[in-house]
CSV table of C-alpha atoms in Angstrom, one decimal:
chain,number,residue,atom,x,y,z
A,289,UNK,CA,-27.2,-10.7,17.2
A,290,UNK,CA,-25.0,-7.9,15.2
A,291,UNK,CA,-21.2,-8.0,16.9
A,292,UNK,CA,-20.4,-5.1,19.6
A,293,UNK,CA,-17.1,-3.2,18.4
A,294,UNK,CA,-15.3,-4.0,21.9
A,295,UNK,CA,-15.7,-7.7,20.1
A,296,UNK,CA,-14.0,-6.7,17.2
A,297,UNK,CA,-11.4,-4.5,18.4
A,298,UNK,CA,-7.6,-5.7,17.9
A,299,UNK,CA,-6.1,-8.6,19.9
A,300,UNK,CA,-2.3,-8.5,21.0
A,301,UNK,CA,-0.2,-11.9,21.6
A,302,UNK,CA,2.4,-12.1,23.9
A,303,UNK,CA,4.8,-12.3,20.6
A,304,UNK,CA,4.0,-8.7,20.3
A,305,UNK,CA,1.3,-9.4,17.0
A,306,UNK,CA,-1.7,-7.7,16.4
A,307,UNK,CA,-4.6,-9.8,15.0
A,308,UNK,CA,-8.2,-9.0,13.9
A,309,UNK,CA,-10.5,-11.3,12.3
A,310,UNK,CA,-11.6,-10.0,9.3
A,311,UNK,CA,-14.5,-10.4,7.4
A,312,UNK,CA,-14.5,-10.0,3.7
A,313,UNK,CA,-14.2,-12.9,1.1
A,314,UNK,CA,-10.4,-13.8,0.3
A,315,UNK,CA,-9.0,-15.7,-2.0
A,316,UNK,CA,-5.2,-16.5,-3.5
A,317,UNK,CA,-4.3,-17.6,-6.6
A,318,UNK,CA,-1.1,-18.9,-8.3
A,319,UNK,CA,-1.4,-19.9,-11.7
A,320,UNK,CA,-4.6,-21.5,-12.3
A,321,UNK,CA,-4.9,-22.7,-9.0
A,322,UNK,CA,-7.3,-21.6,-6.1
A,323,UNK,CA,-4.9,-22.0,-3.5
A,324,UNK,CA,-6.7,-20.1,-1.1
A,325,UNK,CA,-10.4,-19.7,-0.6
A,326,UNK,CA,-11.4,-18.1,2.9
A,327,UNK,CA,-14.4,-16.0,4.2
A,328,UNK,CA,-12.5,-16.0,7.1
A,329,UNK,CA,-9.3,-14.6,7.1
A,330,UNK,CA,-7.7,-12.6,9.9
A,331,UNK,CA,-5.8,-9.3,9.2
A,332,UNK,CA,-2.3,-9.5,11.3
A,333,UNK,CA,0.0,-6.6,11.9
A,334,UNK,CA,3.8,-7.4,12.4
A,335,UNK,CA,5.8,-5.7,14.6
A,336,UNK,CA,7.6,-2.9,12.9
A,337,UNK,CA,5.7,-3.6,9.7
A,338,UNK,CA,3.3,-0.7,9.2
A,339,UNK,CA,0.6,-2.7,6.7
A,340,UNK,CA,-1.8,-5.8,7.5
A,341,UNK,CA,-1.2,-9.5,6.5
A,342,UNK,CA,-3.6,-12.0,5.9
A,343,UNK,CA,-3.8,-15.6,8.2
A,344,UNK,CA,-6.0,-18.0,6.9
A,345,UNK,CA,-7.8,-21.0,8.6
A,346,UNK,CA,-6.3,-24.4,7.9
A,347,UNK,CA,-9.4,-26.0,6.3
A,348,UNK,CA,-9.4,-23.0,3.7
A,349,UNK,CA,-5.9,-23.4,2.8
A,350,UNK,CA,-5.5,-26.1,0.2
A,351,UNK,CA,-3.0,-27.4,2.4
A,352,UNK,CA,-2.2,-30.1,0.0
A,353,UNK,CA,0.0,-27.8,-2.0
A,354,UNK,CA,1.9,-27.1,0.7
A,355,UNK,CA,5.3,-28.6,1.5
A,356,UNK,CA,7.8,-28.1,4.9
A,357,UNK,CA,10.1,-25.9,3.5
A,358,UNK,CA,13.9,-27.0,2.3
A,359,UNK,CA,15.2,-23.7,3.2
A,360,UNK,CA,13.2,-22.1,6.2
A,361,UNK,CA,14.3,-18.4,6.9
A,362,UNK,CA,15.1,-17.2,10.3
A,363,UNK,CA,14.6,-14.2,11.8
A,364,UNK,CA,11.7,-13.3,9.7
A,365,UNK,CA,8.0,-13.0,10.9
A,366,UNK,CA,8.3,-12.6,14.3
A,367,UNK,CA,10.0,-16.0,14.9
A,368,UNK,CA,7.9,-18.4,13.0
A,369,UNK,CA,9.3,-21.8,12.9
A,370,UNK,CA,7.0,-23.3,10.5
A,371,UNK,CA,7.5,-22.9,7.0
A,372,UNK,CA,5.8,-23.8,3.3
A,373,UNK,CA,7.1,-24.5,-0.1
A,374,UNK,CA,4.3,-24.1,-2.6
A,375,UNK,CA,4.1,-26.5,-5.0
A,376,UNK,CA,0.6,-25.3,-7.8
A,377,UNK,CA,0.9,-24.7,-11.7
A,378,UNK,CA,3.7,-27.1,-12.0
A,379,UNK,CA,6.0,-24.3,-10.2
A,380,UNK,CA,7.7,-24.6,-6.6
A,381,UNK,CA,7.5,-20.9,-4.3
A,382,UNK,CA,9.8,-21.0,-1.6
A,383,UNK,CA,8.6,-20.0,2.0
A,384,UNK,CA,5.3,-18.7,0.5
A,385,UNK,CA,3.4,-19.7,3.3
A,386,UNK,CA,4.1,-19.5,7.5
A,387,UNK,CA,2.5,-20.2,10.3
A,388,UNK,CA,3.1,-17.3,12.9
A,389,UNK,CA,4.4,-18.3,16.9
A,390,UNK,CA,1.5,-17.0,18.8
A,391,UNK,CA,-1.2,-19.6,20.4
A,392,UNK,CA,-4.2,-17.5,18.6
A,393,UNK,CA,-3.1,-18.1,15.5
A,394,UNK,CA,-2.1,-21.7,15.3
A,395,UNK,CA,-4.9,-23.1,13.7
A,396,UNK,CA,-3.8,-20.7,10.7
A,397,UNK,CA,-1.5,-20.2,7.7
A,398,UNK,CA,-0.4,-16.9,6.0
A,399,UNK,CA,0.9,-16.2,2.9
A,400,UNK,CA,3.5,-14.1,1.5
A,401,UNK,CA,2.1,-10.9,-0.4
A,402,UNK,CA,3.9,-8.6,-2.8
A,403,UNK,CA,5.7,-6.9,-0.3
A,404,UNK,CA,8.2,-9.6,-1.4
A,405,UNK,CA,8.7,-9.9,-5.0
A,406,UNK,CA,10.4,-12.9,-5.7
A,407,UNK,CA,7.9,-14.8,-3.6
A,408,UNK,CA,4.0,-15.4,-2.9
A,409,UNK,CA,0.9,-15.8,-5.1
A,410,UNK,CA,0.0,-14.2,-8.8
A,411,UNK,CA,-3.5,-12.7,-7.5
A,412,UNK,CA,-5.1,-12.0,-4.5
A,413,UNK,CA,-9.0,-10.8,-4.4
A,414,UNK,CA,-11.4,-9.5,-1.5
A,415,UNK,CA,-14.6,-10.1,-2.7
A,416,UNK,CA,-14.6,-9.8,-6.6
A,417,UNK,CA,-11.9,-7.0,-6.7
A,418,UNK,CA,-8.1,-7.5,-7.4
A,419,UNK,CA,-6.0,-6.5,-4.5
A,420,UNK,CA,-2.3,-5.2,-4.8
A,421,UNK,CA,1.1,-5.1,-3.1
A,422,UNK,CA,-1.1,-5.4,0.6
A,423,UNK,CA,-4.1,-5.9,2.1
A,424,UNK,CA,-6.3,-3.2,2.9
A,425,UNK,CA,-6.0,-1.7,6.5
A,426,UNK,CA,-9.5,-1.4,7.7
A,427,UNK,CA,-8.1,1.3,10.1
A,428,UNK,CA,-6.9,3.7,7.3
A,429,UNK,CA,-8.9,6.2,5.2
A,430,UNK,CA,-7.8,7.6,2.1
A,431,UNK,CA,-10.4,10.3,1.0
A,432,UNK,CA,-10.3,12.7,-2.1
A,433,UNK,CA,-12.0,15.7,-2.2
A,434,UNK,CA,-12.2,18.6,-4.7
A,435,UNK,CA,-11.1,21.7,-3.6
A,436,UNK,CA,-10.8,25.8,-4.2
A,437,UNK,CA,-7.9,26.0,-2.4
A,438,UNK,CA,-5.1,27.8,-3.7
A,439,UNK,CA,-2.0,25.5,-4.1
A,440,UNK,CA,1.6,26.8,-5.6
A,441,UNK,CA,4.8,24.3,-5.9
A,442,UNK,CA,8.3,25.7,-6.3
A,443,UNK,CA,11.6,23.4,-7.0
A,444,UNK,CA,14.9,25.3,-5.9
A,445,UNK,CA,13.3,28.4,-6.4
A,446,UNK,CA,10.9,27.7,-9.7
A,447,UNK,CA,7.2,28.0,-9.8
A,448,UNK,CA,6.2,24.7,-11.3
A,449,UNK,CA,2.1,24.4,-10.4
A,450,UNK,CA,-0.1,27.1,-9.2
A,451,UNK,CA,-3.6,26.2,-9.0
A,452,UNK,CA,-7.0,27.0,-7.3
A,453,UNK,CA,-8.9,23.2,-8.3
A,454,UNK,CA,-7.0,21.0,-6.6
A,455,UNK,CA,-7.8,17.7,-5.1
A,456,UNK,CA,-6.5,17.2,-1.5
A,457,UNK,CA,-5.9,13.4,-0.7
A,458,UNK,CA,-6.2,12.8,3.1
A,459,UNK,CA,-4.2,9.4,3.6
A,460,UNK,CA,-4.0,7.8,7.6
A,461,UNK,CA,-0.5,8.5,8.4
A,462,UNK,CA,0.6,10.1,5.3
A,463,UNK,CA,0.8,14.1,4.7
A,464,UNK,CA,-2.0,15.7,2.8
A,465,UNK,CA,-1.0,15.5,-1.2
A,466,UNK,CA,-2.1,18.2,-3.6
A,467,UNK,CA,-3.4,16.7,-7.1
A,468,UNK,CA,-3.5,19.6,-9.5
A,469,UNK,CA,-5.0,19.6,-12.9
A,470,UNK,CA,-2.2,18.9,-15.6
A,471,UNK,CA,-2.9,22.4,-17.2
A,472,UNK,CA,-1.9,23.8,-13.9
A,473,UNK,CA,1.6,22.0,-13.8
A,474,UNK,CA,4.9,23.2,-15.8
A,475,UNK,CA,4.8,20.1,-17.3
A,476,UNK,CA,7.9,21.2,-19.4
A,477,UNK,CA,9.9,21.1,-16.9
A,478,UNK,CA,9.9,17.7,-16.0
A,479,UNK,CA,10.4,14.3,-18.2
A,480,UNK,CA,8.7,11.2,-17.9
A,481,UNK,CA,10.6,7.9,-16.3
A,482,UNK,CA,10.4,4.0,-16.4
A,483,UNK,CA,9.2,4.0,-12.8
A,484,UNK,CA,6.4,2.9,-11.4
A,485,UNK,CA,4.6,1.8,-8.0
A,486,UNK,CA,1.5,0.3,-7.3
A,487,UNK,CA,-0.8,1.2,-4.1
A,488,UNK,CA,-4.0,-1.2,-2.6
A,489,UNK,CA,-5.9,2.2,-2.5
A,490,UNK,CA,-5.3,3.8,-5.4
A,491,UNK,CA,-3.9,1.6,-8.3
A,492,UNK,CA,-0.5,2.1,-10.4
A,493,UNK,CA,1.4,5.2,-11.0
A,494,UNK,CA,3.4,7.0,-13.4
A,495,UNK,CA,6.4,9.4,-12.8
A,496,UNK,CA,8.0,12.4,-14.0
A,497,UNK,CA,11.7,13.4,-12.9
A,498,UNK,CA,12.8,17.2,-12.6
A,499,UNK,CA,14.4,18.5,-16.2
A,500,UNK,CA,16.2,20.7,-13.8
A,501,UNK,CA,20.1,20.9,-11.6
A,502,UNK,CA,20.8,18.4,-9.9
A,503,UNK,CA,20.1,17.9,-5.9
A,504,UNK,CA,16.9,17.1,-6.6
A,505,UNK,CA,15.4,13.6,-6.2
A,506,UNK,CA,14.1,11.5,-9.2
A,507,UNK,CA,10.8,10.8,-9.7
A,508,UNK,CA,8.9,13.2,-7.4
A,509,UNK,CA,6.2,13.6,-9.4
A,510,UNK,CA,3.2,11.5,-10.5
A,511,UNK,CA,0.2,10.6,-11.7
A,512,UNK,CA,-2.7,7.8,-11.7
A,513,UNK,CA,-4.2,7.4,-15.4
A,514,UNK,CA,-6.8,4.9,-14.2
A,515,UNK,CA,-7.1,4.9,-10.6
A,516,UNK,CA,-9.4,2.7,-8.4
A,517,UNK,CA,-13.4,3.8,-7.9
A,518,UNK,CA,-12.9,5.3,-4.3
A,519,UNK,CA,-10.6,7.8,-5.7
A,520,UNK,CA,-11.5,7.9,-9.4
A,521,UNK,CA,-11.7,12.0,-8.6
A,522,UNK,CA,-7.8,12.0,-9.2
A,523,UNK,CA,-7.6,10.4,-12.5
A,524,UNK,CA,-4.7,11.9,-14.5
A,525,UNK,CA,-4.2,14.7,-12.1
A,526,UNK,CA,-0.7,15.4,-11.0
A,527,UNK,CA,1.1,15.2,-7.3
A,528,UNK,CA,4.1,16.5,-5.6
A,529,UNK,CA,6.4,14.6,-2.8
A,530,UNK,CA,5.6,17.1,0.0
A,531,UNK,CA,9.0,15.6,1.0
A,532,UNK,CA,11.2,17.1,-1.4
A,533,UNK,CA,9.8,20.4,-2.7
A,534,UNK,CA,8.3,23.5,-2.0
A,535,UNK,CA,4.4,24.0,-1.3
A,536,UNK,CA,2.4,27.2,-0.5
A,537,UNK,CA,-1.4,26.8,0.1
A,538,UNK,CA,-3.5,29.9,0.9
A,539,UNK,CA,-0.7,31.8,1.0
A,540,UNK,CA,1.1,29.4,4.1
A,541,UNK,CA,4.2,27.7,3.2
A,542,UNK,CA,4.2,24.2,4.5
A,543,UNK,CA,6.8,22.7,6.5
A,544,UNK,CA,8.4,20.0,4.3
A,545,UNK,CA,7.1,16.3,6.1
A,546,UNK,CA,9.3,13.1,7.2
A,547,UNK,CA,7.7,10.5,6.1
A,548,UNK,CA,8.8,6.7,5.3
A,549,UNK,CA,9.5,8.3,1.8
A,550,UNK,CA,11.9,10.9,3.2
A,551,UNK,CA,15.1,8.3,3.3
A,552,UNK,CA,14.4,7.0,-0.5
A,553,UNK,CA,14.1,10.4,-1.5
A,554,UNK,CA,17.3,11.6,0.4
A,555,UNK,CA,15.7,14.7,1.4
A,556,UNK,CA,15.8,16.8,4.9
A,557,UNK,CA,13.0,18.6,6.5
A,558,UNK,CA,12.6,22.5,5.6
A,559,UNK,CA,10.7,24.5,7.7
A,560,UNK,CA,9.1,27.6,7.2
């Protein structure tokens, strides 16, 4: 008998956790260990933390690996109490692994991602695809779709893209961003950097810093050479932090968004 949605909708816990059972195939790797093998993890949403975690059921946890931890953290994960040292591939992970305060969830363990570098596994797949820095929200879209609209970006003044084929990339929670052909983009103007970030969605990206004065954030724009399959339609095109510059489409100027980027890019909102 298929599962009604109300039976899959989100459970709260009195610790303030949000928890869904998930069903895709997971699995956590350190080294050339298996250290977790589940096909039936739960997704669990942290207060304050705006992306999913994974909990896993003790008996597909290799549990063996696992030792109570020297150094337990406090304060972290909503009050857990019970902490992991990892001990696979002849290395020892500190606090790699928790077990969250809430009744529901006792009978599982979670596992730091990359959200914290210095700790957690090498790889982590669902299904037969690598996952990075998170798991995927299964409550958030990211869509791509061609467009004729017409798009122009200025910096302090400068016309640096002006196009009519760009790709709008609708992102839950996130402002529309505007991926214009390279041709289209003053590439002049800007110089590449070392940086680079990595998305669960989309894959890793490239940036470019302004050539121009100064009062205008580093790296603000970028690029995905070889993105992931859902949004392969952006491959090598080029986007703009709505955050920090100017952008005009069919003839509108767009207010300038506050976003959870805002603070790293040290900008302020500009309205029309």
């Amino acid at each position: 008998m298929p599962m009604l949605p109300t039976e899959r909708s989100i459970r709260t816990t009195p610790e303030g956790l949000l928890w869904e059972p998930g069903e895709r195939w997971v699995r956590g790797v350190k080294g050339e260990v298996t250290v977790v093998d589940s096909r039936h993890p739960v997704l669990v949403w942290e207060p304050g933390l705006p992306v999913p975690q994974y909990a896993f059921p003790r008996e597909e946890v290799r549990t063996d690996l696992l030792r109570p931890a020297k150094d337990p953290p406090t304060g972290t994960h909503t009050g857990a109490r019970v902490f992991y040292d990892l001990e696979a591939d002849g290395e020892v992970v500190e606090n790699a692994a928790w077990v969250f305060p809430a009744e529901d969830l006792a009978g599982h363990i979670a596992f730091a991602w990359f959200l914290r570098w210095d700790s957690g596994l090498d790889h982590w797949y669902e299904e037969d695809e690598e996952i990075f820095v998170h798991p995927r929200d299964p409550h958030k879209r990211v869509d791509a779709l061609p467009s004729s609209r017409h798009v122009r970006v200025e910096i302090d003044g400068t016309l640096v893209a002006d196009t009519h084929r760009p790709v709008l990339l609708f992102e839950t929670s996130l402002p529309t961003r505007y991926y214009i052909p390279p041709e289209d983009v003053r590439r002049d103007l800007f110089v590449p950097t070392e940086h680079h970030t990595s998305c669960p969605y989309k894959g890793t990206a490239d940036y470019w810093s302004w050539r121009g004065g100064a009062g205008v954030p580093p790296n603000l724009l970028w690029s995905y050479p070889d993105p992931l399959t859902a949004v392969a339609v952006i491959k090598g095109r080029l986007a703009f932090f709505n955050e920090a510059v100017d952008i005009t489409v069919d003839g509108e100027r767009a207010e300038r968004p506050v976003t959870p980027f805002s603070a790293s890019l040290g900008t302020r909102p500009r309205t029309r």
